[in-house]
Amino acid sequence: MKQQTIILTGGGTAGHVSLNQAIIPSLLKLGYDVHYIGSEQGIEKELIGEAFPQVPFYGISSGKLRRYFSMKNFTDPFRVLAGVMQAFRIIKKVKPQVIFSKGGFVSVPVVMAAKMSGIPVVIHESDVTPGLANKIALPFSSHVFTIFEETLQHLPQEKATCTGSIIRQELFSGDKAKGLAACGFTPEKPVLLVMGGSLGSVVINEALRHNLPELLQTFQIIHLCGKGNSDKALDEMPGYKQFEYVTTELPNLLHAADFIVSRAGSNSIFEFLALHKPMLLIPLSAQKSRGDQILNANLFKKQGYAEVLEEEALTKETFIKSIHTLVSRKSEMVATMEKTQTPKTSEEMAKLILQYKK
Ligand SMILES: CC(=O)N[C@H]1[C@@H](OP(=O)(O)OP(=O)(O)OC[C@H]2O[C@@H](n3ccc(=O)[nH]c3=O)[C@H](O)[C@@H]2O)O[C@H](CO)[C@@H](O)[C@@H]1O
């Protein structure tokens, strides 16, 4: 019998790749031949290519979907068109039974090519409101899965289901002692992990670095600062350890953390919730995005999982004050997080997607 085949797509930032990273091992275990279509330059090439050498990766051309004026807005439609043709050829060769799209601008040409080829497409939305790529993909798709229940009100009722978050299995098997050792830290002092989403956040990096002397009196600090954002001058600072981006080390570092300060990308915040980490969220401002992180953060605040500090209100003083509030609410937040349902497994998610295969 011919092996069953699936194509996954999604990329641009890690937020559009993490679910794919989670389900690939399950799909392989179920005997599927898994292929990945991503962008030529995106983070997905590294994340998928390095971790899953058995999954062929195809880089295609894609345009960025901007909400603002740029000369590239005139050339990008041609890049999207080129991407559709490339994806069409890959689909014709690979002959998948289903395509799963985790969004991001690279997914748009793939979804269009899938429709042209008569292959069913399942899409996934991680944020409270659908992103632009998924809005474009919606009419071409058979079904859409969401993390937040609230997202369903923005989608056609007959083809949307909320599954909750799916967490990469390896994040649960981190080891606190190994995380502390990787940073040269001791078990005596609490650990604050600061992360600005998968790309890092200049605003959060600055707020942290301006307050380092004061914060280091209380905490040891792990700083995931984003590619190109490390500061050599701080390399030898006792109690402070910076990483631009971590992959295999992440589970140990998360287990070593007592508190987290972070952007409010949905994958990250659900990972912190699953590991019961009290968090201070500083969502990406509505001036720089569609405001999805603000909605994510406020829902977490309402449910008692997080403190929220809006980017516009971020100053040296409010940063420190919010961290103190976070510390004072630790046990109450952990107790609330402990009452949440265990997330669905990646195997369950893979099976939900496979229901839609041809
Ligand atoms: C600027 C931007 O467009 N941000 C969006 C992007 O965020 P972003 O790409 O930051 O996405 P998320 O915070 O949702 O996920 C980041 C993922 O990267 C992982 N990670 C991060 C740092 C690191 O060093 N190692 C590592 O593995 C995290 O564990 C997580 O799984 O997608 C999210 C999900 O659609 C959106 O909510 C965000 O608004």
XYZ file of C-alpha atoms and ligand atoms in Angstrom:
397
model
C 0.000 0.000 0.000
C 1.247 3.502 -0.852
C 2.505 5.480 2.159
C 0.171 8.294 3.260
C 1.573 11.787 2.747
C 0.995 15.165 4.378
C 2.452 18.600 3.658
C 2.851 21.069 6.516
C 3.380 24.787 6.039
C 3.786 27.863 8.241
C 6.553 30.242 9.106
C 8.045 33.686 9.270
C 8.335 33.593 13.064
C 8.539 30.583 15.405
C 4.935 31.212 16.476
C 3.917 29.856 13.061
C 6.157 26.787 13.392
C 5.880 25.477 16.988
C 2.671 23.484 16.471
C 4.205 21.864 13.396
C 7.282 20.984 15.477
C 4.928 19.393 18.022
C 2.932 17.251 15.568
C 5.729 16.059 13.247
C 6.908 13.270 15.620
C 3.287 12.031 15.946
C 2.726 12.070 12.178
C 5.968 10.161 11.620
C 4.937 7.662 14.301
C 1.609 7.166 12.525
C 3.639 6.198 9.435
C 3.112 9.400 7.438
C 5.540 10.707 4.881
C 5.835 14.342 6.058
C 6.969 17.232 3.810
C 7.348 20.918 4.743
C 6.911 24.029 2.610
C 8.355 27.177 4.182
C 9.930 30.429 3.106
C 13.442 30.608 1.726
C 14.690 32.876 4.538
C 12.343 32.194 7.482
C 13.229 30.634 10.846
C 11.290 27.471 9.819
C 14.113 26.290 7.581
C 16.396 26.046 10.606
C 13.764 24.792 13.079
C 12.388 22.039 10.847
C 15.470 21.254 8.759
C 17.780 20.725 11.747
C 15.375 18.892 14.037
C 13.758 16.628 11.426
C 16.254 15.572 8.745
C 13.746 12.955 7.529
C 11.241 15.719 6.582
C 12.043 17.220 3.139
C 11.972 21.038 3.329
C 11.031 23.126 0.270
C 11.760 26.864 0.386
C 9.391 28.938 -1.760
C 9.090 32.595 -2.592
C 6.495 34.585 -0.687
C 5.390 38.189 -0.195
C 4.931 39.831 3.179
C 1.382 40.949 3.915
C 1.840 44.511 5.125
C -0.760 46.775 6.650
C 1.419 49.804 5.890
C 2.810 51.467 2.754
C 6.029 50.068 1.278
C 7.403 49.953 -2.269
C 7.537 46.189 -1.781
C 3.721 46.173 -1.753
C 3.997 46.500 -5.543
C 6.505 43.679 -6.081
C 5.271 41.230 -3.450
C 2.139 40.131 -5.369
C 4.542 38.763 -8.022
C 6.507 36.922 -5.326
C 3.244 35.401 -4.014
C 2.353 34.352 -7.560
C 5.777 32.753 -8.021
C 5.246 30.998 -4.657
C 1.862 29.638 -5.819
C 3.498 28.145 -8.917
C 6.362 26.628 -6.864
C 3.923 25.193 -4.300
C 1.725 23.837 -7.110
C 4.690 21.935 -8.575
C 5.679 20.545 -5.144
C 2.099 19.399 -4.447
C 1.926 17.726 -7.871
C 5.136 15.840 -7.134
C 4.474 14.934 -3.459
C 0.741 14.142 -3.905
C -0.353 14.716 -0.280
C -3.739 13.575 1.048
C -4.030 16.736 3.150
C -2.173 20.018 3.807
C -1.921 21.575 7.264
C -1.206 25.285 7.494
C -0.043 26.982 10.675
C -0.283 30.449 9.095
C 2.244 33.186 8.500
C 2.618 34.821 5.110
C 4.414 31.845 3.495
C 1.284 29.734 3.946
C -0.805 31.866 1.563
C 0.689 30.606 -1.750
C 0.622 27.017 -0.430
C -3.056 27.188 0.501
C -3.935 28.702 -2.900
C -1.959 26.021 -4.755
C -3.662 23.331 -2.650
C -7.080 24.603 -3.707
C -5.984 24.601 -7.383
C -4.839 20.988 -6.911
C -7.998 19.826 -5.125
C -6.136 18.919 -1.914
C -7.997 19.568 1.379
C -6.441 22.220 3.607
C -6.742 22.441 7.383
C -5.603 25.684 9.011
C -4.797 26.672 12.580
C -5.161 30.012 14.347
C -3.206 30.570 17.578
C -4.389 34.067 18.482
C -7.716 35.412 19.722
C -8.417 37.134 16.384
C -7.465 35.551 13.037
C -4.278 36.829 11.391
C -4.277 38.229 7.850
C -2.757 35.096 6.258
C -5.436 32.910 7.830
C -8.204 35.320 6.804
C -7.035 34.928 3.203
C -6.715 31.141 3.623
C -10.147 30.665 5.201
C -12.228 30.363 1.989
C -9.720 27.811 0.622
C -9.797 25.622 3.736
C -11.886 22.648 4.845
C -11.520 23.362 8.547
C -9.893 25.715 11.041
C -8.718 24.807 14.544
C -8.194 27.435 17.231
C -6.480 27.625 20.605
C -8.839 30.193 22.153
C -12.588 29.546 22.507
C -13.101 33.298 21.866
C -11.684 32.978 18.312
C -14.706 30.937 17.195
C -16.890 34.055 17.092
C -14.675 35.417 14.276
C -14.956 32.249 12.146
C -17.698 30.386 10.221
C -19.393 28.183 12.832
C -19.684 25.123 10.559
C -15.957 24.799 9.934
C -14.218 25.905 13.129
C -13.312 23.984 16.305
C -11.375 25.006 19.399
C -8.820 22.406 20.493
C -6.922 24.453 23.075
C -3.145 24.629 22.997
C -0.834 21.790 21.980
C 2.515 21.831 23.736
C 5.724 20.322 22.347
C 6.223 17.191 24.447
C 9.916 17.864 25.145
C 9.069 21.030 27.102
C 7.638 18.874 29.906
C 10.841 16.896 30.336
C 13.142 19.802 31.206
C 15.482 19.541 34.185
C 15.847 22.457 36.602
C 19.362 21.474 37.763
C 20.589 21.248 34.163
C 19.030 24.621 33.362
C 20.763 26.249 36.354
C 24.065 24.574 35.454
C 23.826 25.786 31.821
C 23.714 29.347 33.166
C 26.231 28.884 35.999
C 23.449 29.691 38.521
C 22.828 28.382 42.049
C 19.565 26.947 43.474
C 19.557 29.556 46.283
C 18.330 32.623 44.399
C 15.076 32.761 42.337
C 15.388 32.782 38.547
C 13.623 35.309 36.317
C 13.439 34.310 32.645
C 12.884 37.208 30.239
C 11.827 36.497 26.660
C 10.717 38.842 23.878
C 8.957 36.282 21.666
C 10.814 34.285 19.058
C 12.407 37.381 17.506
C 13.299 39.077 20.778
C 11.965 42.500 21.767
C 14.157 45.607 21.797
C 11.729 47.335 24.180
C 11.836 44.495 26.719
C 15.603 44.067 26.297
C 16.132 47.749 27.122
C 13.747 47.736 30.079
C 15.573 44.732 31.534
C 19.100 45.970 30.885
C 18.342 49.406 32.384
C 17.173 47.705 35.564
C 19.813 44.970 35.784
C 21.738 46.168 38.894
C 18.510 46.415 40.911
C 16.993 43.140 39.643
C 20.204 41.161 40.151
C 19.978 41.885 43.891
C 16.890 39.644 43.998
C 17.081 37.380 40.952
C 19.360 35.410 38.697
C 18.307 36.301 35.159
C 18.036 34.243 31.978
C 17.546 36.552 29.012
C 16.356 35.196 25.636
C 17.091 38.402 23.751
C 16.577 37.460 20.069
C 18.941 37.082 17.111
C 21.491 39.908 16.881
C 20.440 41.429 20.233
C 23.045 40.123 22.672
C 25.284 42.650 24.414
C 28.904 41.507 24.651
C 29.563 43.919 27.525
C 27.185 41.844 29.686
C 28.734 38.458 28.912
C 30.631 38.217 32.210
C 27.944 39.782 34.428
C 27.438 37.418 37.437
C 23.853 36.165 37.744
C 22.924 37.226 34.198
C 22.949 34.860 31.215
C 21.881 35.924 27.742
C 21.008 33.701 24.777
C 19.940 34.961 21.363
C 17.711 31.947 20.589
C 17.593 28.530 22.212
C 16.321 25.225 20.849
C 17.246 22.036 22.725
C 18.198 24.004 25.877
C 14.731 25.635 26.208
C 13.053 22.886 28.324
C 15.813 23.022 30.968
C 15.818 26.834 31.056
C 12.021 26.971 31.453
C 12.180 24.432 34.291
C 14.873 26.536 35.986
C 12.664 29.665 35.881
C 10.572 30.741 38.875
C 9.072 33.776 37.115
C 8.719 34.846 33.502
C 8.551 38.238 31.803
C 7.492 37.910 28.177
C 5.736 39.192 25.080
C 2.279 37.621 24.722
C 2.606 35.423 21.616
C 0.070 32.651 22.136
C 2.410 29.657 21.828
C 4.779 31.025 24.444
C 2.117 31.967 26.980
C 0.392 28.577 26.754
C 3.763 26.884 27.254
C 4.297 28.960 30.448
C 0.755 28.089 31.574
C 1.297 24.352 30.986
C 4.482 24.521 33.076
C 2.727 26.620 35.786
C 5.098 29.598 35.531
C 3.809 32.918 36.928
C 4.172 35.467 34.128
C 4.302 39.201 33.539
C 3.185 39.863 29.961
C 4.183 42.945 27.986
C 2.139 42.544 24.770
C 3.295 43.942 21.436
C 1.620 47.316 21.076
C -1.395 47.862 18.788
C 0.674 50.493 16.967
C 3.037 47.762 15.739
C 0.515 44.930 15.182
C -3.184 44.134 14.909
C -3.267 44.022 18.721
C -3.516 40.220 18.965
C -1.016 39.990 21.827
C -3.012 42.538 23.867
C -6.104 40.329 23.575
C -4.073 37.187 24.419
C -2.541 38.905 27.461
C -5.796 40.329 28.776
C -7.518 36.947 28.574
C -4.667 35.435 30.597
C -4.954 38.256 33.120
C -8.719 37.748 33.426
C -8.179 34.039 34.085
C -5.634 34.794 36.813
C -2.566 33.406 35.014
C -0.711 36.637 34.341
C 0.078 40.215 35.266
C -0.047 42.574 32.268
C 1.958 45.740 31.609
C 1.048 47.535 28.388
C 3.999 48.636 26.260
C 2.808 52.278 26.355
C 2.932 52.200 30.170
C 6.386 50.594 30.305
C 8.947 52.682 32.204
C 11.891 51.820 34.455
C 9.585 52.218 37.468
C 6.524 50.339 36.165
C 8.750 47.463 35.017
C 10.180 46.951 38.520
C 6.813 47.520 40.195
C 5.088 44.919 37.970
C 7.800 42.355 38.722
C 7.274 42.934 42.466
C 3.522 42.415 42.012
C 4.241 39.226 40.066
C 6.400 37.905 42.913
C 3.731 38.717 45.502
C 1.057 36.842 43.491
C 3.130 33.724 42.815
C 1.285 31.137 44.922
C -2.167 32.395 43.926
C -1.223 32.274 40.200
C 0.357 28.815 40.420
C -2.733 27.474 42.233
C -4.992 28.850 39.464
C -2.762 27.407 36.736
C -2.705 24.009 38.430
C -6.503 23.830 38.062
C -6.395 24.139 34.243
C -7.047 21.164 31.988
C -4.093 19.212 30.627
C -3.643 20.237 26.984
C -4.478 17.816 24.166
C -1.508 15.738 23.048
C 0.167 16.273 19.694
C -0.999 12.789 18.694
C -4.637 13.792 19.312
C -4.071 16.971 17.259
C -2.481 15.019 14.394
C -5.507 12.687 14.297
C -7.922 15.657 14.238
C -6.103 17.062 11.193
C -6.003 13.694 9.429
C -9.829 13.426 9.568
C -9.895 15.863 6.643
C -7.583 13.921 4.324
C -8.765 12.958 0.836
C 6.029 39.834 16.182
C 4.994 38.827 15.838
O 4.547 38.723 14.705
N 4.547 38.073 16.846
C 3.546 37.026 16.648
C 4.247 35.691 16.607
O 5.024 35.665 17.792
P 6.193 34.642 18.098
O 6.794 34.090 16.858
O 7.068 35.310 19.089
O 5.323 33.469 18.670
P 4.957 32.786 20.025
O 5.319 33.581 21.210
O 3.538 32.362 19.867
O 5.876 31.480 19.939
C 7.253 31.539 20.001
C 7.776 30.121 20.014
O 9.192 30.181 19.934
C 9.759 29.387 20.964
N 11.076 29.939 21.318
C 11.241 31.251 21.633
C 12.486 31.750 21.967
C 13.601 30.875 21.967
O 14.750 31.242 22.241
N 13.384 29.562 21.644
C 12.157 29.072 21.312
O 12.002 27.878 21.022
C 8.744 29.441 22.101
O 8.924 28.359 22.962
C 7.426 29.401 21.304
O 7.055 28.078 21.009
O 3.290 34.620 16.520
C 2.343 34.567 17.592
C 1.410 33.384 17.345
O 0.678 33.551 16.177
C 1.588 35.882 17.712
O 0.775 35.834 18.872
C 2.576 37.029 17.818
O 1.891 38.267 17.859
